[in-house]
Amino acid sequence: TQRNTNPLKLTNMTPCNVLAGLISAVLLGVNSAGAAVLVQYNFNSTTTPLAASTVGSGISSASSIGFGGFAGQWTEPTGVLQANPGAANSAASAVASGNYATFTLTCTGSMNLSSLTLDEGYGQFANPAGYVVKSSVDGFSSILSTANFTTQVPTFATKTIDLSGASFQGLSAITIRVFGYVNNVGSEQFDNITVNGSLGVPVSAVN
């Protein structure tokens, strides 16, 4: 279930751009707030829980969730993706561990991303807990976002990561990596991992 999305902000629109935006909205299924879901992982399938649950029209491929490092640190309880980071108890140690969940999104044209959203909560004894996100845009060299979790499951909070910068516009492919960390014992859960955006030439490139 989508708990939150980030609306696209369209400015300086010419008639041609308006038409292109309307076509993109029809193809991608823009919601009433104006946000288009390019891909979402809700982990609800009982047969293929790691496969994308929603793939926008015009997206040529969205990989299933895969794992780097020791895949046994990630499990799929009903409806969520659970991390059991073990000794990783900080953002730095999470990255150093090399254990992450990952997915790749591609299209035949270009993608203009606006946000990455994910629902999160920490398990019993796991606080503090948090995540680190990296992307292939800079070869995974920098941290795109990191934050501590604020709620304990079964309550989830939605984190929104801004992807509206120039480096996330006009992409033909992107790979996202999500690392987790917890206190010395415990687990954390992710749900509704969603990439929002649009397809086509960025508005800034045609004005």
PDB file of C-alpha atoms in Angstrom:
ATOM      1  CA  THR A   1       0.000   0.000   0.000  1.00  0.00           C
ATOM      2  CA  GLN A   2       1.348   3.422  -0.923  1.00  0.00           C
ATOM      3  CA  ARG A   3       1.603   5.527   2.228  1.00  0.00           C
ATOM      4  CA  ASN A   4       3.201   8.567   0.678  1.00  0.00           C
ATOM      5  CA  THR A   5       4.462   9.931  -2.666  1.00  0.00           C
ATOM      6  CA  ASN A   6       6.216  13.099  -3.675  1.00  0.00           C
ATOM      7  CA  PRO A   7       4.395  15.269  -6.289  1.00  0.00           C
ATOM      8  CA  LEU A   8       6.253  16.341  -9.396  1.00  0.00           C
ATOM      9  CA  LYS A   9       6.640  20.100  -9.681  1.00  0.00           C
ATOM     10  CA  LEU A  10       6.210  21.226 -13.291  1.00  0.00           C
ATOM     11  CA  THR A  11       7.210  24.806 -14.066  1.00  0.00           C
ATOM     12  CA  ASN A  12       7.828  26.962 -17.137  1.00  0.00           C
ATOM     13  CA  MET A  13       5.593  24.754 -19.242  1.00  0.00           C
ATOM     14  CA  THR A  14       5.132  25.541 -22.950  1.00  0.00           C
ATOM     15  CA  PRO A  15       2.137  24.075 -24.847  1.00  0.00           C
ATOM     16  CA  CYS A  16       4.402  21.326 -26.220  1.00  0.00           C
ATOM     17  CA  ASN A  17       5.661  20.502 -22.759  1.00  0.00           C
ATOM     18  CA  VAL A  18       2.127  20.439 -21.379  1.00  0.00           C
ATOM     19  CA  LEU A  19       1.121  17.942 -24.076  1.00  0.00           C
ATOM     20  CA  ALA A  20       4.209  15.816 -23.388  1.00  0.00           C
ATOM     21  CA  GLY A  21       3.433  15.901 -19.678  1.00  0.00           C
ATOM     22  CA  LEU A  22      -0.174  14.820 -20.259  1.00  0.00           C
ATOM     23  CA  ILE A  23       0.958  11.911 -22.434  1.00  0.00           C
ATOM     24  CA  SER A  24       3.492  10.888 -19.774  1.00  0.00           C
ATOM     25  CA  ALA A  25       0.785  11.101 -17.114  1.00  0.00           C
ATOM     26  CA  VAL A  26      -1.493   8.772 -19.065  1.00  0.00           C
ATOM     27  CA  LEU A  27       1.305   6.265 -19.692  1.00  0.00           C
ATOM     28  CA  LEU A  28       2.652   6.249 -16.156  1.00  0.00           C
ATOM     29  CA  GLY A  29      -0.551   6.556 -14.174  1.00  0.00           C
ATOM     30  CA  VAL A  30       0.030   9.843 -12.363  1.00  0.00           C
ATOM     31  CA  ASN A  31      -2.011  10.046  -9.173  1.00  0.00           C
ATOM     32  CA  SER A  32      -4.176  12.965  -8.109  1.00  0.00           C
ATOM     33  CA  ALA A  33      -1.186  14.628  -6.427  1.00  0.00           C
ATOM     34  CA  GLY A  34       0.805  14.581  -9.678  1.00  0.00           C
ATOM     35  CA  ALA A  35       3.393  11.926  -8.739  1.00  0.00           C
ATOM     36  CA  ALA A  36       4.182   9.094 -11.144  1.00  0.00           C
ATOM     37  CA  VAL A  37       5.313   5.757  -9.764  1.00  0.00           C
ATOM     38  CA  LEU A  38       8.070   4.337 -11.958  1.00  0.00           C
ATOM     39  CA  VAL A  39       8.532   1.249  -9.797  1.00  0.00           C
ATOM     40  CA  GLN A  40       7.396   0.003  -6.408  1.00  0.00           C
ATOM     41  CA  TYR A  41       8.266  -3.003  -4.257  1.00  0.00           C
ATOM     42  CA  ASN A  42       5.598  -3.860  -1.658  1.00  0.00           C
ATOM     43  CA  PHE A  43       6.712  -7.471  -0.919  1.00  0.00           C
ATOM     44  CA  ASN A  44       3.112  -8.707  -0.769  1.00  0.00           C
ATOM     45  CA  SER A  45       3.409 -11.563  -3.270  1.00  0.00           C
ATOM     46  CA  THR A  46       3.495 -14.999  -1.682  1.00  0.00           C
ATOM     47  CA  THR A  47       5.348 -16.488  -4.676  1.00  0.00           C
ATOM     48  CA  THR A  48       7.712 -13.696  -5.840  1.00  0.00           C
ATOM     49  CA  PRO A  49       7.946 -11.254  -2.908  1.00  0.00           C
ATOM     50  CA  LEU A  50      11.146  -9.643  -4.202  1.00  0.00           C
ATOM     51  CA  ALA A  51       9.751  -8.809  -7.650  1.00  0.00           C
ATOM     52  CA  ALA A  52       8.497  -5.311  -8.439  1.00  0.00           C
ATOM     53  CA  SER A  53       4.814  -5.016  -7.558  1.00  0.00           C
ATOM     54  CA  THR A  54       4.253  -1.979  -9.796  1.00  0.00           C
ATOM     55  CA  VAL A  55       6.176  -1.082 -12.969  1.00  0.00           C
ATOM     56  CA  GLY A  56       5.233   2.067 -14.857  1.00  0.00           C
ATOM     57  CA  SER A  57       4.414   1.870 -18.558  1.00  0.00           C
ATOM     58  CA  GLY A  58       7.514   2.834 -20.545  1.00  0.00           C
ATOM     59  CA  ILE A  59       9.897   1.252 -18.030  1.00  0.00           C
ATOM     60  CA  SER A  60      11.628  -1.549 -19.937  1.00  0.00           C
ATOM     61  CA  SER A  61      12.825  -3.500 -16.901  1.00  0.00           C
ATOM     62  CA  ALA A  62      12.742  -3.428 -13.122  1.00  0.00           C
ATOM     63  CA  SER A  63      14.854  -6.106 -11.493  1.00  0.00           C
ATOM     64  CA  SER A  64      13.787  -8.125  -8.501  1.00  0.00           C
ATOM     65  CA  ILE A  65      15.412  -7.093  -5.234  1.00  0.00           C
ATOM     66  CA  GLY A  66      18.869  -8.659  -5.073  1.00  0.00           C
ATOM     67  CA  PHE A  67      21.547  -8.671  -2.413  1.00  0.00           C
ATOM     68  CA  GLY A  68      25.220  -7.783  -2.110  1.00  0.00           C
ATOM     69  CA  GLY A  69      27.447  -9.368   0.476  1.00  0.00           C
ATOM     70  CA  PHE A  70      25.799 -11.899   2.769  1.00  0.00           C
ATOM     71  CA  ALA A  71      22.219 -12.278   1.500  1.00  0.00           C
ATOM     72  CA  GLY A  72      21.234 -14.203   4.636  1.00  0.00           C
ATOM     73  CA  GLN A  73      21.108 -10.893   6.475  1.00  0.00           C
ATOM     74  CA  TRP A  74      17.925 -10.058   4.554  1.00  0.00           C
ATOM     75  CA  THR A  75      14.618 -11.946   4.850  1.00  0.00           C
ATOM     76  CA  GLU A  76      11.085 -11.449   3.535  1.00  0.00           C
ATOM     77  CA  PRO A  77       8.475 -11.845   6.285  1.00  0.00           C
ATOM     78  CA  THR A  78       4.953 -11.372   4.953  1.00  0.00           C
ATOM     79  CA  GLY A  79       4.648  -7.997   3.281  1.00  0.00           C
ATOM     80  CA  VAL A  80       8.023  -6.479   4.222  1.00  0.00           C
ATOM     81  CA  LEU A  81      11.770  -6.694   3.586  1.00  0.00           C
ATOM     82  CA  GLN A  82      13.629  -7.307   6.844  1.00  0.00           C
ATOM     83  CA  ALA A  83      17.277  -6.542   7.503  1.00  0.00           C
ATOM     84  CA  ASN A  84      19.259  -8.296  10.211  1.00  0.00           C
ATOM     85  CA  PRO A  85      22.489  -6.265  10.013  1.00  0.00           C
ATOM     86  CA  GLY A  86      24.334  -8.006  12.823  1.00  0.00           C
ATOM     87  CA  ALA A  87      27.447  -6.025  13.781  1.00  0.00           C
ATOM     88  CA  ALA A  88      26.566  -3.050  11.550  1.00  0.00           C
ATOM     89  CA  ASN A  89      25.422  -0.480  14.112  1.00  0.00           C
ATOM     90  CA  SER A  90      26.169   2.784  12.281  1.00  0.00           C
ATOM     91  CA  ALA A  91      25.977   4.210   8.775  1.00  0.00           C
ATOM     92  CA  ALA A  92      29.725   3.793   8.322  1.00  0.00           C
ATOM     93  CA  SER A  93      29.780   0.172   9.473  1.00  0.00           C
ATOM     94  CA  ALA A  94      26.744  -0.630   7.315  1.00  0.00           C
ATOM     95  CA  VAL A  95      28.563   0.549   4.188  1.00  0.00           C
ATOM     96  CA  ALA A  96      31.790  -1.161   5.258  1.00  0.00           C
ATOM     97  CA  SER A  97      29.937  -4.477   5.687  1.00  0.00           C
ATOM     98  CA  GLY A  98      29.082  -4.597   1.964  1.00  0.00           C
ATOM     99  CA  ASN A  99      25.650  -6.052   2.782  1.00  0.00           C
ATOM    100  CA  TYR A 100      22.832  -4.330   0.943  1.00  0.00           C
ATOM    101  CA  ALA A 101      19.560  -4.797  -0.911  1.00  0.00           C
ATOM    102  CA  THR A 102      19.631  -3.581  -4.501  1.00  0.00           C
ATOM    103  CA  PHE A 103      17.490  -3.120  -7.607  1.00  0.00           C
ATOM    104  CA  THR A 104      17.963  -1.721 -11.127  1.00  0.00           C
ATOM    105  CA  LEU A 105      15.509   0.278 -13.202  1.00  0.00           C
ATOM    106  CA  THR A 106      15.921   0.826 -16.965  1.00  0.00           C
ATOM    107  CA  CYS A 107      13.982   2.387 -19.823  1.00  0.00           C
ATOM    108  CA  THR A 108      14.490   2.683 -23.570  1.00  0.00           C
ATOM    109  CA  GLY A 109      14.196   6.486 -23.450  1.00  0.00           C
ATOM    110  CA  SER A 110      15.082   8.589 -20.431  1.00  0.00           C
ATOM    111  CA  MET A 111      13.902   8.796 -16.839  1.00  0.00           C
ATOM    112  CA  ASN A 112      13.626  11.998 -14.834  1.00  0.00           C
ATOM    113  CA  LEU A 113      13.503  11.044 -11.175  1.00  0.00           C
ATOM    114  CA  SER A 114      11.845  13.097  -8.453  1.00  0.00           C
ATOM    115  CA  SER A 115      12.064  10.999  -5.292  1.00  0.00           C
ATOM    116  CA  LEU A 116      12.711   7.653  -3.661  1.00  0.00           C
ATOM    117  CA  THR A 117      10.337   6.823  -0.817  1.00  0.00           C
ATOM    118  CA  LEU A 118      10.414   3.931   1.614  1.00  0.00           C
ATOM    119  CA  ASP A 119       8.473   2.955   4.699  1.00  0.00           C
ATOM    120  CA  GLU A 120      10.589   1.851   7.647  1.00  0.00           C
ATOM    121  CA  GLY A 121      10.443   0.681  11.229  1.00  0.00           C
ATOM    122  CA  TYR A 122      12.838  -0.899  13.720  1.00  0.00           C
ATOM    123  CA  GLY A 123      12.292  -4.110  15.638  1.00  0.00           C
ATOM    124  CA  GLN A 124      12.453  -4.788  19.351  1.00  0.00           C
ATOM    125  CA  PHE A 125      15.862  -3.992  20.910  1.00  0.00           C
ATOM    126  CA  ALA A 126      17.047  -2.521  17.567  1.00  0.00           C
ATOM    127  CA  ASN A 127      16.913   1.192  18.370  1.00  0.00           C
ATOM    128  CA  PRO A 128      18.888   3.096  17.211  1.00  0.00           C
ATOM    129  CA  ALA A 129      18.474   1.767  13.698  1.00  0.00           C
ATOM    130  CA  GLY A 130      18.710   3.353  10.285  1.00  0.00           C
ATOM    131  CA  TYR A 131      19.524   3.118   6.606  1.00  0.00           C
ATOM    132  CA  VAL A 132      22.018   4.288   4.003  1.00  0.00           C
ATOM    133  CA  VAL A 133      21.135   4.724   0.317  1.00  0.00           C
ATOM    134  CA  LYS A 134      23.643   4.877  -2.543  1.00  0.00           C
ATOM    135  CA  SER A 135      23.136   4.956  -6.313  1.00  0.00           C
ATOM    136  CA  SER A 136      24.959   4.102  -9.516  1.00  0.00           C
ATOM    137  CA  VAL A 137      24.741   7.728 -10.680  1.00  0.00           C
ATOM    138  CA  ASP A 138      28.127   8.407  -9.037  1.00  0.00           C
ATOM    139  CA  GLY A 139      29.341   4.808  -9.012  1.00  0.00           C
ATOM    140  CA  PHE A 140      28.119   4.323  -5.406  1.00  0.00           C
ATOM    141  CA  SER A 141      30.939   6.580  -4.218  1.00  0.00           C
ATOM    142  CA  SER A 142      28.864   8.890  -2.024  1.00  0.00           C
ATOM    143  CA  ILE A 143      25.958   8.511   0.384  1.00  0.00           C
ATOM    144  CA  LEU A 144      22.754   9.735  -1.220  1.00  0.00           C
ATOM    145  CA  SER A 145      20.802   9.626   2.038  1.00  0.00           C
ATOM    146  CA  THR A 146      21.121   8.271   5.565  1.00  0.00           C
ATOM    147  CA  ALA A 147      18.818   8.623   8.561  1.00  0.00           C
ATOM    148  CA  ASN A 148      17.774   6.946  11.768  1.00  0.00           C
ATOM    149  CA  PHE A 149      14.432   5.170  11.951  1.00  0.00           C
ATOM    150  CA  THR A 150      11.840   6.911  14.095  1.00  0.00           C
ATOM    151  CA  THR A 151       9.151   4.273  14.715  1.00  0.00           C
ATOM    152  CA  GLN A 152       8.985   0.700  15.976  1.00  0.00           C
ATOM    153  CA  VAL A 153       7.138  -1.932  13.951  1.00  0.00           C
ATOM    154  CA  PRO A 154       4.301  -2.548  13.391  1.00  0.00           C
ATOM    155  CA  THR A 155       4.197   1.250  13.020  1.00  0.00           C
ATOM    156  CA  PHE A 156       6.002   2.512   9.915  1.00  0.00           C
ATOM    157  CA  ALA A 157       7.244   5.983   8.992  1.00  0.00           C
ATOM    158  CA  THR A 158       7.803   7.128   5.406  1.00  0.00           C
ATOM    159  CA  LYS A 159      11.175   8.530   4.383  1.00  0.00           C
ATOM    160  CA  THR A 160      11.371  10.670   1.228  1.00  0.00           C
ATOM    161  CA  ILE A 161      14.716  11.055  -0.534  1.00  0.00           C
ATOM    162  CA  ASP A 162      14.967  13.922  -3.020  1.00  0.00           C
ATOM    163  CA  LEU A 163      16.081  12.835  -6.499  1.00  0.00           C
ATOM    164  CA  SER A 164      15.186  16.029  -8.343  1.00  0.00           C
ATOM    165  CA  GLY A 165      18.806  17.085  -8.886  1.00  0.00           C
ATOM    166  CA  ALA A 166      20.299  17.343 -12.358  1.00  0.00           C
ATOM    167  CA  SER A 167      22.303  14.123 -12.017  1.00  0.00           C
ATOM    168  CA  PHE A 168      19.057  12.137 -11.716  1.00  0.00           C
ATOM    169  CA  GLN A 169      17.500  13.547 -14.887  1.00  0.00           C
ATOM    170  CA  GLY A 170      17.695  12.023 -18.373  1.00  0.00           C
ATOM    171  CA  LEU A 171      18.780   8.574 -17.127  1.00  0.00           C
ATOM    172  CA  SER A 172      18.430   5.365 -19.119  1.00  0.00           C
ATOM    173  CA  ALA A 173      19.208   3.218 -16.066  1.00  0.00           C
ATOM    174  CA  ILE A 174      19.835   3.492 -12.347  1.00  0.00           C
ATOM    175  CA  THR A 175      20.758   1.025  -9.617  1.00  0.00           C
ATOM    176  CA  ILE A 176      19.862   1.708  -5.995  1.00  0.00           C
ATOM    177  CA  ARG A 177      21.528   0.109  -2.963  1.00  0.00           C
ATOM    178  CA  VAL A 178      19.977   0.161   0.512  1.00  0.00           C
ATOM    179  CA  PHE A 179      22.125  -0.675   3.549  1.00  0.00           C
ATOM    180  CA  GLY A 180      20.785  -1.178   7.068  1.00  0.00           C
ATOM    181  CA  TYR A 181      22.159  -0.836  10.575  1.00  0.00           C
ATOM    182  CA  VAL A 182      20.750  -1.484  14.057  1.00  0.00           C
ATOM    183  CA  ASN A 183      21.858  -1.498  17.656  1.00  0.00           C
ATOM    184  CA  ASN A 184      23.957  -4.519  18.608  1.00  0.00           C
ATOM    185  CA  VAL A 185      20.938  -6.824  18.356  1.00  0.00           C
ATOM    186  CA  GLY A 186      17.664  -6.666  16.472  1.00  0.00           C
ATOM    187  CA  SER A 187      16.213  -6.126  13.022  1.00  0.00           C
ATOM    188  CA  GLU A 188      14.557  -3.467  10.905  1.00  0.00           C
ATOM    189  CA  GLN A 189      11.905  -3.592   8.206  1.00  0.00           C
ATOM    190  CA  PHE A 190      11.360  -1.813   4.899  1.00  0.00           C
ATOM    191  CA  ASP A 191       8.165  -1.607   2.846  1.00  0.00           C
ATOM    192  CA  ASN A 192       6.816   0.151  -0.246  1.00  0.00           C
ATOM    193  CA  ILE A 193      10.196   1.043  -1.722  1.00  0.00           C
ATOM    194  CA  THR A 194       9.158   3.395  -4.525  1.00  0.00           C
ATOM    195  CA  VAL A 195      10.901   5.425  -7.245  1.00  0.00           C
ATOM    196  CA  ASN A 196       8.859   8.381  -8.515  1.00  0.00           C
ATOM    197  CA  GLY A 197       9.441  10.478 -11.609  1.00  0.00           C
ATOM    198  CA  SER A 198       8.578  10.874 -15.277  1.00  0.00           C
ATOM    199  CA  LEU A 199       9.747   9.767 -18.705  1.00  0.00           C
ATOM    200  CA  GLY A 200      10.992  11.911 -21.570  1.00  0.00           C
ATOM    201  CA  VAL A 201      13.141  15.010 -22.006  1.00  0.00           C
ATOM    202  CA  PRO A 202      13.444  17.054 -18.769  1.00  0.00           C
ATOM    203  CA  VAL A 203      11.534  20.345 -18.865  1.00  0.00           C
ATOM    204  CA  SER A 204      14.772  22.286 -18.209  1.00  0.00           C
ATOM    205  CA  ALA A 205      16.360  20.726 -21.297  1.00  0.00           C
ATOM    206  CA  VAL A 206      13.685  21.928 -23.713  1.00  0.00           C
ATOM    207  CA  ASN A 207      13.165  25.469 -22.435  1.00  0.00           C
TER     208      ASN A 207
END
